[in-house]
Amino acid sequence: MPKSGLNVALKGLDDIFSTEESRQEEQREQVQQIPVSELFPFKNHPFKVLDDDSMTRTVESISQFGVLAPLIARPRPEGGYEIISGHRRKHAAELANLDTVPVIVRNMEDDAATILMVDSNLQREHILPSERAFAYKMKLDAIKNQGARSDLTSSQVGTKLRADEKVAKDSGESRNQVQRFVRLTNLVPELLAMVDEKKISFNPAVELSYLDEKQQQDFLEAMDASQNAPSLSQAIRIKKLAQQGEFDYDAVYNIINEEKKSELDTVTIKNETLRKYFPRNYTPRQMESIIIKLLDQWQLKKQQAKQKKQEEAR
């Protein structure tokens, strides 16, 4: 007589004949060969892909060995794949005339994809201030969207990290420095480009980021007319003018046209300039000693020439 209430679950053929190892293998991310033409840049990707010396070396390596590290991408609703990590490798593969590249295809939501994109690119050796600024801002926004605390007053034990604390911890920066980099995203493109080109220093640029767009354009005109870059103290004074409602072109021009105290008190000779005149094994102290001796000799010759001229005039 059959037992009543017996619950028998029938397995499908795939479950019966597949092993646990094969099921795990199916769940692992697979490296696929994806056509280069089907790979598209990450939306608002903040990192520049430049045809510089580093890119030339990457192209040479890929031409010889192929793309060794797979790209990471996610499917796009409209077709193709959005690159999360590997924009430079994709461009180098194009220059090397490769048809396909190895890609790990990963389904990721926008915020998680943004964080991975930023983190993978921040490992690069050379990053421009503008790249770091927009990368930090994108990661901050993504973390906030995921629910991290972003208020400025809470300090409860056990709460999640503030978004800027999380970005700072991951990047090895202080929270204040992360916030200062994000301030640069408020600069007009012309000013931000000057920061990248080191025509304006980072700290003055942070102060100038508090000016509105019209004030920044006026500042650019005053800077161009004076042919001077602002010091930190000058940038702080210009920011204060804006906060007090006293900002105008003439006031800004007068500030940045001032002679800087450091320029009056300091003479700087670049190391590469001096190295042309000294053996490579000379220390800075040895170079300084010889320069002083030569200046002493030059001064003595000037005094002797002056004395001789006075004697001839008698």
C-alpha atoms as a printed R data frame, in Angstrom:
    type eleno elety resid chain resno      x       y       z
1   ATOM     1    CA   MET     A     1  0.000   0.000   0.000
2   ATOM     2    CA   PRO     A     2  1.606   3.336  -1.039
3   ATOM     3    CA   LYS     A     3  2.453   5.882   1.646
4   ATOM     4    CA   SER     A     4  0.149   8.888   1.733
5   ATOM     5    CA   GLY     A     5  1.427  12.459   1.657
6   ATOM     6    CA   LEU     A     6  4.762  11.559   0.035
7   ATOM     7    CA   ASN     A     7  6.221  14.676  -1.660
8   ATOM     8    CA   VAL     A     8  8.317  13.599  -4.605
9   ATOM     9    CA   ALA     A     9 10.232  16.288  -6.503
10  ATOM    10    CA   LEU     A    10 11.165  15.221  -9.999
11  ATOM    11    CA   LYS     A    11 14.480  16.624 -11.284
12  ATOM    12    CA   GLY     A    12 15.025  17.607 -14.858
13  ATOM    13    CA   LEU     A    13 17.579  15.807 -16.984
14  ATOM    14    CA   ASP     A    14 20.023  18.743 -16.796
15  ATOM    15    CA   ASP     A    15 19.949  18.680 -12.985
16  ATOM    16    CA   ILE     A    16 20.358  14.900 -12.874
17  ATOM    17    CA   PHE     A    17 23.363  14.703 -15.135
18  ATOM    18    CA   SER     A    18 25.160  18.003 -14.333
19  ATOM    19    CA   THR     A    19 27.738  18.136 -11.563
20  ATOM    20    CA   GLU     A    20 28.084  20.841  -8.945
21  ATOM    21    CA   GLU     A    21 31.358  21.884 -10.605
22  ATOM    22    CA   SER     A    22 29.714  22.376 -13.974
23  ATOM    23    CA   ARG     A    23 26.876  24.390 -12.411
24  ATOM    24    CA   GLN     A    24 29.382  26.705 -10.706
25  ATOM    25    CA   GLU     A    25 31.274  27.050 -13.961
26  ATOM    26    CA   GLU     A    26 28.112  28.269 -15.680
27  ATOM    27    CA   GLN     A    27 27.738  30.985 -13.044
28  ATOM    28    CA   ARG     A    28 31.295  32.254 -13.405
29  ATOM    29    CA   GLU     A    29 31.959  35.295 -15.571
30  ATOM    30    CA   GLN     A    30 33.304  34.234 -18.915
31  ATOM    31    CA   VAL     A    31 35.811  36.114 -21.046
32  ATOM    32    CA   GLN     A    32 34.303  36.678 -24.470
33  ATOM    33    CA   GLN     A    33 35.795  37.953 -27.706
34  ATOM    34    CA   ILE     A    34 33.706  41.025 -28.524
35  ATOM    35    CA   PRO     A    35 34.031  43.035 -31.774
36  ATOM    36    CA   VAL     A    36 35.692  46.390 -31.135
37  ATOM    37    CA   SER     A    37 32.880  48.063 -33.087
38  ATOM    38    CA   GLU     A    38 30.348  46.903 -30.470
39  ATOM    39    CA   LEU     A    39 32.142  48.574 -27.531
40  ATOM    40    CA   PHE     A    40 31.108  52.087 -26.515
41  ATOM    41    CA   PRO     A    41 32.552  54.490 -23.895
42  ATOM    42    CA   PHE     A    42 30.997  54.849 -20.462
43  ATOM    43    CA   LYS     A    43 28.505  57.715 -20.311
44  ATOM    44    CA   ASN     A    44 30.236  60.934 -19.177
45  ATOM    45    CA   HIS     A    45 33.535  59.084 -18.845
46  ATOM    46    CA   PRO     A    46 35.795  61.664 -17.109
47  ATOM    47    CA   PHE     A    47 39.164  60.205 -18.086
48  ATOM    48    CA   LYS     A    48 40.866  61.325 -21.280
49  ATOM    49    CA   VAL     A    49 42.162  58.779 -23.797
50  ATOM    50    CA   LEU     A    50 45.209  60.464 -25.329
51  ATOM    51    CA   ASP     A    51 47.426  59.492 -28.250
52  ATOM    52    CA   ASP     A    52 50.589  60.094 -26.207
53  ATOM    53    CA   ASP     A    53 53.832  58.158 -25.681
54  ATOM    54    CA   SER     A    54 52.117  55.821 -23.239
55  ATOM    55    CA   MET     A    55 49.453  54.991 -25.829
56  ATOM    56    CA   THR     A    56 52.156  54.329 -28.435
57  ATOM    57    CA   ARG     A    57 53.793  51.796 -26.098
58  ATOM    58    CA   THR     A    58 50.417  50.180 -25.396
59  ATOM    59    CA   VAL     A    59 49.696  49.842 -29.122
60  ATOM    60    CA   GLU     A    60 53.124  48.244 -29.687
61  ATOM    61    CA   SER     A    61 52.499  45.760 -26.860
62  ATOM    62    CA   ILE     A    62 49.019  44.869 -28.102
63  ATOM    63    CA   SER     A    63 50.277  44.468 -31.667
64  ATOM    64    CA   GLN     A    64 52.829  41.945 -30.407
65  ATOM    65    CA   PHE     A    65 51.003  40.121 -27.626
66  ATOM    66    CA   GLY     A    66 47.326  41.066 -27.967
67  ATOM    67    CA   VAL     A    67 45.129  42.444 -25.179
68  ATOM    68    CA   LEU     A    68 46.286  40.508 -22.111
69  ATOM    69    CA   ALA     A    69 43.913  42.007 -19.518
70  ATOM    70    CA   PRO     A    70 40.226  41.669 -20.484
71  ATOM    71    CA   LEU     A    71 38.023  44.745 -20.572
72  ATOM    72    CA   ILE     A    72 34.940  44.896 -18.367
73  ATOM    73    CA   ALA     A    73 31.698  45.973 -20.042
74  ATOM    74    CA   ARG     A    74 27.959  45.736 -19.541
75  ATOM    75    CA   PRO     A    75 25.197  45.194 -22.119
76  ATOM    76    CA   ARG     A    76 23.482  48.329 -23.456
77  ATOM    77    CA   PRO     A    77 19.697  48.389 -23.854
78  ATOM    78    CA   GLU     A    78 20.138  49.753 -27.390
79  ATOM    79    CA   GLY     A    79 22.661  47.071 -28.308
80  ATOM    80    CA   GLY     A    80 26.408  46.637 -27.976
81  ATOM    81    CA   TYR     A    81 28.334  47.036 -24.739
82  ATOM    82    CA   GLU     A    82 29.274  49.969 -22.517
83  ATOM    83    CA   ILE     A    83 32.903  49.868 -21.364
84  ATOM    84    CA   ILE     A    84 33.348  50.041 -17.597
85  ATOM    85    CA   SER     A    85 37.089  49.365 -17.515
86  ATOM    86    CA   GLY     A    86 39.472  49.375 -20.476
87  ATOM    87    CA   HIS     A    87 38.863  52.507 -22.566
88  ATOM    88    CA   ARG     A    88 42.598  52.915 -23.306
89  ATOM    89    CA   ARG     A    89 42.985  49.233 -24.231
90  ATOM    90    CA   LYS     A    90 40.013  49.458 -26.571
91  ATOM    91    CA   HIS     A    91 41.481  52.520 -28.311
92  ATOM    92    CA   ALA     A    92 44.908  50.870 -28.545
93  ATOM    93    CA   ALA     A    93 43.302  47.763 -30.043
94  ATOM    94    CA   GLU     A    94 41.651  49.949 -32.687
95  ATOM    95    CA   LEU     A    95 45.012  51.539 -33.525
96  ATOM    96    CA   ALA     A    96 46.529  48.047 -33.714
97  ATOM    97    CA   ASN     A    97 43.773  47.057 -36.187
98  ATOM    98    CA   LEU     A    98 42.334  44.283 -33.995
99  ATOM    99    CA   ASP     A    99 38.804  43.152 -34.842
100 ATOM   100    CA   THR     A   100 37.939  41.765 -31.397
101 ATOM   101    CA   VAL     A   101 39.157  42.118 -27.807
102 ATOM   102    CA   PRO     A   102 38.647  39.940 -24.709
103 ATOM   103    CA   VAL     A   103 35.816  41.270 -22.535
104 ATOM   104    CA   ILE     A   104 34.182  40.214 -19.283
105 ATOM   105    CA   VAL     A   105 30.511  41.025 -19.755
106 ATOM   106    CA   ARG     A   106 28.931  41.932 -16.434
107 ATOM   107    CA   ASN     A   107 25.349  42.991 -15.733
108 ATOM   108    CA   MET     A   108 25.629  46.021 -13.437
109 ATOM   109    CA   GLU     A   109 23.326  48.806 -12.309
110 ATOM   110    CA   ASP     A   110 24.334  52.399 -13.056
111 ATOM   111    CA   ASP     A   111 25.708  53.312  -9.621
112 ATOM   112    CA   ALA     A   112 27.743  50.114  -9.178
113 ATOM   113    CA   ALA     A   113 29.101  50.473 -12.716
114 ATOM   114    CA   THR     A   114 30.078  54.109 -12.064
115 ATOM   115    CA   ILE     A   115 31.963  53.217  -8.883
116 ATOM   116    CA   LEU     A   116 33.858  50.392 -10.611
117 ATOM   117    CA   MET     A   117 34.649  52.625 -13.601
118 ATOM   118    CA   VAL     A   118 36.086  55.342 -11.340
119 ATOM   119    CA   ASP     A   119 38.043  52.954  -9.107
120 ATOM   120    CA   SER     A   120 39.619  51.079 -12.017
121 ATOM   121    CA   ASN     A   121 40.750  54.299 -13.729
122 ATOM   122    CA   LEU     A   122 42.105  55.945 -10.561
123 ATOM   123    CA   GLN     A   123 44.817  53.269 -10.563
124 ATOM   124    CA   ARG     A   124 46.458  54.992 -13.524
125 ATOM   125    CA   GLU     A   125 49.861  56.593 -12.931
126 ATOM   126    CA   HIS     A   126 49.096  60.022 -14.406
127 ATOM   127    CA   ILE     A   127 45.711  61.623 -13.729
128 ATOM   128    CA   LEU     A   128 44.868  65.236 -14.535
129 ATOM   129    CA   PRO     A   129 43.199  67.394 -11.871
130 ATOM   130    CA   SER     A   130 40.074  67.721 -14.032
131 ATOM   131    CA   GLU     A   131 39.855  63.925 -14.416
132 ATOM   132    CA   ARG     A   132 40.188  63.368 -10.675
133 ATOM   133    CA   ALA     A   133 37.654  66.133  -9.947
134 ATOM   134    CA   PHE     A   134 34.879  64.715 -12.131
135 ATOM   135    CA   ALA     A   135 35.707  61.117 -11.145
136 ATOM   136    CA   TYR     A   136 35.339  61.931  -7.440
137 ATOM   137    CA   LYS     A   137 32.065  63.757  -8.121
138 ATOM   138    CA   MET     A   138 30.641  60.844 -10.110
139 ATOM   139    CA   LYS     A   139 31.608  58.373  -7.381
140 ATOM   140    CA   LEU     A   140 30.188  60.638  -4.652
141 ATOM   141    CA   ASP     A   141 26.855  60.858  -6.470
142 ATOM   142    CA   ALA     A   142 26.774  57.099  -7.075
143 ATOM   143    CA   ILE     A   143 27.466  56.298  -3.402
144 ATOM   144    CA   LYS     A   144 24.777  58.758  -2.295
145 ATOM   145    CA   ASN     A   145 22.327  57.077  -4.664
146 ATOM   146    CA   GLN     A   146 23.168  53.737  -3.056
147 ATOM   147    CA   GLY     A   147 22.136  55.124   0.321
148 ATOM   148    CA   ALA     A   148 25.358  56.243   2.036
149 ATOM   149    CA   ARG     A   149 24.952  59.073   4.546
150 ATOM   150    CA   SER     A   150 25.794  62.461   3.067
151 ATOM   151    CA   ASP     A   151 24.559  64.867   5.776
152 ATOM   152    CA   LEU     A   152 27.053  67.194   7.418
153 ATOM   153    CA   THR     A   153 25.877  66.939  11.028
154 ATOM   154    CA   SER     A   154 25.417  63.289  11.935
155 ATOM   155    CA   SER     A   155 28.225  61.534  13.783
156 ATOM   156    CA   GLN     A   156 26.313  58.587  15.259
157 ATOM   157    CA   VAL     A   157 28.381  55.509  15.997
158 ATOM   158    CA   GLY     A   158 27.517  52.639  13.704
159 ATOM   159    CA   THR     A   159 26.114  54.700  10.826
160 ATOM   160    CA   LYS     A   160 27.375  54.266   7.310
161 ATOM   161    CA   LEU     A   161 30.346  56.311   6.168
162 ATOM   162    CA   ARG     A   162 29.551  59.681   4.649
163 ATOM   163    CA   ALA     A   163 29.885  59.550   0.883
164 ATOM   164    CA   ASP     A   164 32.952  61.818   0.886
165 ATOM   165    CA   GLU     A   165 34.551  59.752   3.673
166 ATOM   166    CA   LYS     A   166 34.085  56.610   1.571
167 ATOM   167    CA   VAL     A   167 35.655  58.228  -1.501
168 ATOM   168    CA   ALA     A   168 38.511  59.575   0.621
169 ATOM   169    CA   LYS     A   169 39.185  56.192   2.207
170 ATOM   170    CA   ASP     A   170 39.196  54.376  -1.151
171 ATOM   171    CA   SER     A   171 41.467  56.931  -2.831
172 ATOM   172    CA   GLY     A   172 43.908  57.551   0.021
173 ATOM   173    CA   GLU     A   173 42.972  61.238   0.154
174 ATOM   174    CA   SER     A   174 41.645  63.278   3.072
175 ATOM   175    CA   ARG     A   175 37.938  64.085   3.054
176 ATOM   176    CA   ASN     A   176 38.792  67.764   2.746
177 ATOM   177    CA   GLN     A   177 40.988  67.117  -0.291
178 ATOM   178    CA   VAL     A   178 38.218  65.142  -1.995
179 ATOM   179    CA   GLN     A   179 35.850  68.060  -1.445
180 ATOM   180    CA   ARG     A   180 38.452  70.496  -2.815
181 ATOM   181    CA   PHE     A   181 38.878  68.415  -5.986
182 ATOM   182    CA   VAL     A   182 35.102  68.301  -6.470
183 ATOM   183    CA   ARG     A   183 35.049  72.124  -6.210
184 ATOM   184    CA   LEU     A   184 37.044  72.217  -9.464
185 ATOM   185    CA   THR     A   185 34.008  70.900 -11.350
186 ATOM   186    CA   ASN     A   186 32.488  74.376 -10.829
187 ATOM   187    CA   LEU     A   187 35.183  75.993 -12.985
188 ATOM   188    CA   VAL     A   188 34.417  77.022 -16.551
189 ATOM   189    CA   PRO     A   189 36.206  74.779 -19.092
190 ATOM   190    CA   GLU     A   190 38.849  77.408 -19.948
191 ATOM   191    CA   LEU     A   191 39.881  77.791 -16.302
192 ATOM   192    CA   LEU     A   192 39.848  74.052 -15.657
193 ATOM   193    CA   ALA     A   193 42.084  73.508 -18.691
194 ATOM   194    CA   MET     A   194 44.568  75.996 -17.202
195 ATOM   195    CA   VAL     A   195 44.686  73.902 -14.031
196 ATOM   196    CA   ASP     A   196 45.453  70.775 -16.099
197 ATOM   197    CA   GLU     A   197 48.152  72.702 -17.984
198 ATOM   198    CA   LYS     A   198 49.606  74.024 -14.691
199 ATOM   199    CA   LYS     A   199 49.034  77.626 -15.727
200 ATOM   200    CA   ILE     A   200 47.000  78.059 -12.541
201 ATOM   201    CA   SER     A   201 47.914  76.205  -9.350
202 ATOM   202    CA   PHE     A   202 45.473  73.877  -7.629
203 ATOM   203    CA   ASN     A   203 44.892  75.885  -4.436
204 ATOM   204    CA   PRO     A   204 44.119  79.220  -6.157
205 ATOM   205    CA   ALA     A   205 41.828  77.334  -8.569
206 ATOM   206    CA   VAL     A   206 39.785  75.966  -5.652
207 ATOM   207    CA   GLU     A   207 39.186  79.533  -4.409
208 ATOM   208    CA   LEU     A   208 38.248  80.728  -7.908
209 ATOM   209    CA   SER     A   209 35.660  77.923  -8.164
210 ATOM   210    CA   TYR     A   210 33.423  79.971  -5.847
211 ATOM   211    CA   LEU     A   211 33.029  82.669  -8.534
212 ATOM   212    CA   ASP     A   212 29.986  82.436 -10.780
213 ATOM   213    CA   GLU     A   213 30.394  81.856 -14.526
214 ATOM   214    CA   LYS     A   214 30.327  85.558 -15.459
215 ATOM   215    CA   GLN     A   215 32.886  86.420 -12.770
216 ATOM   216    CA   GLN     A   216 35.158  83.602 -13.957
217 ATOM   217    CA   GLN     A   217 35.016  84.951 -17.505
218 ATOM   218    CA   ASP     A   218 35.916  88.439 -16.221
219 ATOM   219    CA   PHE     A   219 38.769  86.939 -14.241
220 ATOM   220    CA   LEU     A   220 40.075  85.190 -17.377
221 ATOM   221    CA   GLU     A   221 40.077  88.499 -19.266
222 ATOM   222    CA   ALA     A   222 41.934  90.248 -16.419
223 ATOM   223    CA   MET     A   223 44.442  87.420 -16.205
224 ATOM   224    CA   ASP     A   224 45.039  87.551 -19.955
225 ATOM   225    CA   ALA     A   225 45.511  91.329 -19.860
226 ATOM   226    CA   SER     A   226 47.965  91.211 -16.948
227 ATOM   227    CA   GLN     A   227 49.743  88.054 -18.160
228 ATOM   228    CA   ASN     A   228 49.912  86.925 -14.517
229 ATOM   229    CA   ALA     A   229 48.567  83.859 -12.721
230 ATOM   230    CA   PRO     A   230 47.053  84.461  -9.275
231 ATOM   231    CA   SER     A   231 48.764  83.392  -6.078
232 ATOM   232    CA   LEU     A   232 46.690  81.722  -3.354
233 ATOM   233    CA   SER     A   233 46.404  84.946  -1.353
234 ATOM   234    CA   GLN     A   234 45.287  86.860  -4.461
235 ATOM   235    CA   ALA     A   235 42.674  84.209  -5.311
236 ATOM   236    CA   ILE     A   236 41.328  84.409  -1.755
237 ATOM   237    CA   ARG     A   237 41.005  88.194  -2.057
238 ATOM   238    CA   ILE     A   238 39.203  87.850  -5.399
239 ATOM   239    CA   LYS     A   239 36.793  85.316  -3.867
240 ATOM   240    CA   LYS     A   240 36.155  87.731  -0.982
241 ATOM   241    CA   LEU     A   241 35.316  90.517  -3.441
242 ATOM   242    CA   ALA     A   242 32.693  88.261  -5.005
243 ATOM   243    CA   GLN     A   243 31.223  87.321  -1.616
244 ATOM   244    CA   GLN     A   244 30.972  90.993  -0.611
245 ATOM   245    CA   GLY     A   245 29.378  92.044  -3.898
246 ATOM   246    CA   GLU     A   246 32.408  94.172  -4.816
247 ATOM   247    CA   PHE     A   247 33.689  92.072  -7.713
248 ATOM   248    CA   ASP     A   248 34.488  93.892 -10.950
249 ATOM   249    CA   TYR     A   249 37.071  93.636 -13.727
250 ATOM   250    CA   ASP     A   250 39.229  96.577 -12.585
251 ATOM   251    CA   ALA     A   251 39.473  95.325  -9.002
252 ATOM   252    CA   VAL     A   252 40.498  91.858 -10.175
253 ATOM   253    CA   TYR     A   253 43.025  93.258 -12.660
254 ATOM   254    CA   ASN     A   254 44.642  95.398  -9.954
255 ATOM   255    CA   ILE     A   255 44.975  92.398  -7.640
256 ATOM   256    CA   ILE     A   256 46.580  89.966 -10.077
257 ATOM   257    CA   ASN     A   257 48.775  92.699 -11.569
258 ATOM   258    CA   GLU     A   258 50.502  93.219  -8.218
259 ATOM   259    CA   GLU     A   259 54.076  92.046  -7.837
260 ATOM   260    CA   LYS     A   260 54.066  88.969  -5.641
261 ATOM   261    CA   LYS     A   261 56.303  89.133  -2.577
262 ATOM   262    CA   SER     A   262 57.727  85.721  -3.383
263 ATOM   263    CA   GLU     A   263 58.786  87.012  -6.806
264 ATOM   264    CA   LEU     A   264 60.555  89.978  -5.191
265 ATOM   265    CA   ASP     A   265 62.378  87.911  -2.576
266 ATOM   266    CA   THR     A   266 63.193  84.715  -4.464
267 ATOM   267    CA   VAL     A   267 65.263  83.768  -7.494
268 ATOM   268    CA   THR     A   268 64.650  80.226  -8.744
269 ATOM   269    CA   ILE     A   269 66.831  78.367 -11.224
270 ATOM   270    CA   LYS     A   270 65.460  75.080 -12.459
271 ATOM   271    CA   ASN     A   271 67.552  71.998 -11.795
272 ATOM   272    CA   GLU     A   272 67.626  70.992 -15.465
273 ATOM   273    CA   THR     A   273 69.059  74.428 -16.319
274 ATOM   274    CA   LEU     A   274 71.935  74.065 -13.844
275 ATOM   275    CA   ARG     A   275 72.671  70.467 -14.798
276 ATOM   276    CA   LYS     A   276 73.857  71.601 -18.230
277 ATOM   277    CA   TYR     A   277 76.898  73.199 -16.589
278 ATOM   278    CA   PHE     A   278 77.892  70.589 -13.998
279 ATOM   279    CA   PRO     A   279 78.971  66.931 -13.967
280 ATOM   280    CA   ARG     A   280 76.093  64.580 -13.179
281 ATOM   281    CA   ASN     A   281 77.652  63.464  -9.889
282 ATOM   282    CA   TYR     A   282 77.697  66.994  -8.417
283 ATOM   283    CA   THR     A   283 75.431  67.518  -5.422
284 ATOM   284    CA   PRO     A   284 73.269  70.672  -5.051
285 ATOM   285    CA   ARG     A   285 75.638  71.900  -2.311
286 ATOM   286    CA   GLN     A   286 78.665  71.536  -4.636
287 ATOM   287    CA   MET     A   287 76.837  73.390  -7.411
288 ATOM   288    CA   GLU     A   288 75.868  76.185  -5.025
289 ATOM   289    CA   SER     A   289 79.470  76.549  -3.828
290 ATOM   290    CA   ILE     A   290 80.810  76.916  -7.373
291 ATOM   291    CA   ILE     A   291 78.060  79.383  -8.334
292 ATOM   292    CA   ILE     A   292 78.925  81.594  -5.328
293 ATOM   293    CA   LYS     A   293 82.639  81.513  -6.222
294 ATOM   294    CA   LEU     A   294 81.883  82.493  -9.822
295 ATOM   295    CA   LEU     A   295 79.648  85.338  -8.628
296 ATOM   296    CA   ASP     A   296 82.413  86.541  -6.299
297 ATOM   297    CA   GLN     A   297 84.845  86.557  -9.230
298 ATOM   298    CA   TRP     A   298 82.309  88.388 -11.406
299 ATOM   299    CA   GLN     A   299 81.765  91.029  -8.708
300 ATOM   300    CA   LEU     A   300 85.513  91.474  -8.242
301 ATOM   301    CA   LYS     A   301 85.991  91.999 -11.980
302 ATOM   302    CA   LYS     A   302 83.228  94.601 -11.991
303 ATOM   303    CA   GLN     A   303 84.864  96.469  -9.108
304 ATOM   304    CA   GLN     A   304 88.284  96.354 -10.824
305 ATOM   305    CA   ALA     A   305 86.807  97.616 -14.101
306 ATOM   306    CA   LYS     A   306 85.051 100.448 -12.256
307 ATOM   307    CA   GLN     A   307 88.232 101.401 -10.427
308 ATOM   308    CA   LYS     A   308 90.243 101.362 -13.659
309 ATOM   309    CA   LYS     A   309 87.675 103.600 -15.334
310 ATOM   310    CA   GLN     A   310 87.849 106.085 -12.455
311 ATOM   311    CA   GLU     A   311 91.651 106.182 -12.640
312 ATOM   312    CA   GLU     A   312 91.589 106.834 -16.390
313 ATOM   313    CA   ALA     A   313 89.145 109.698 -15.852
314 ATOM   314    CA   ARG     A   314 91.537 111.561 -13.485
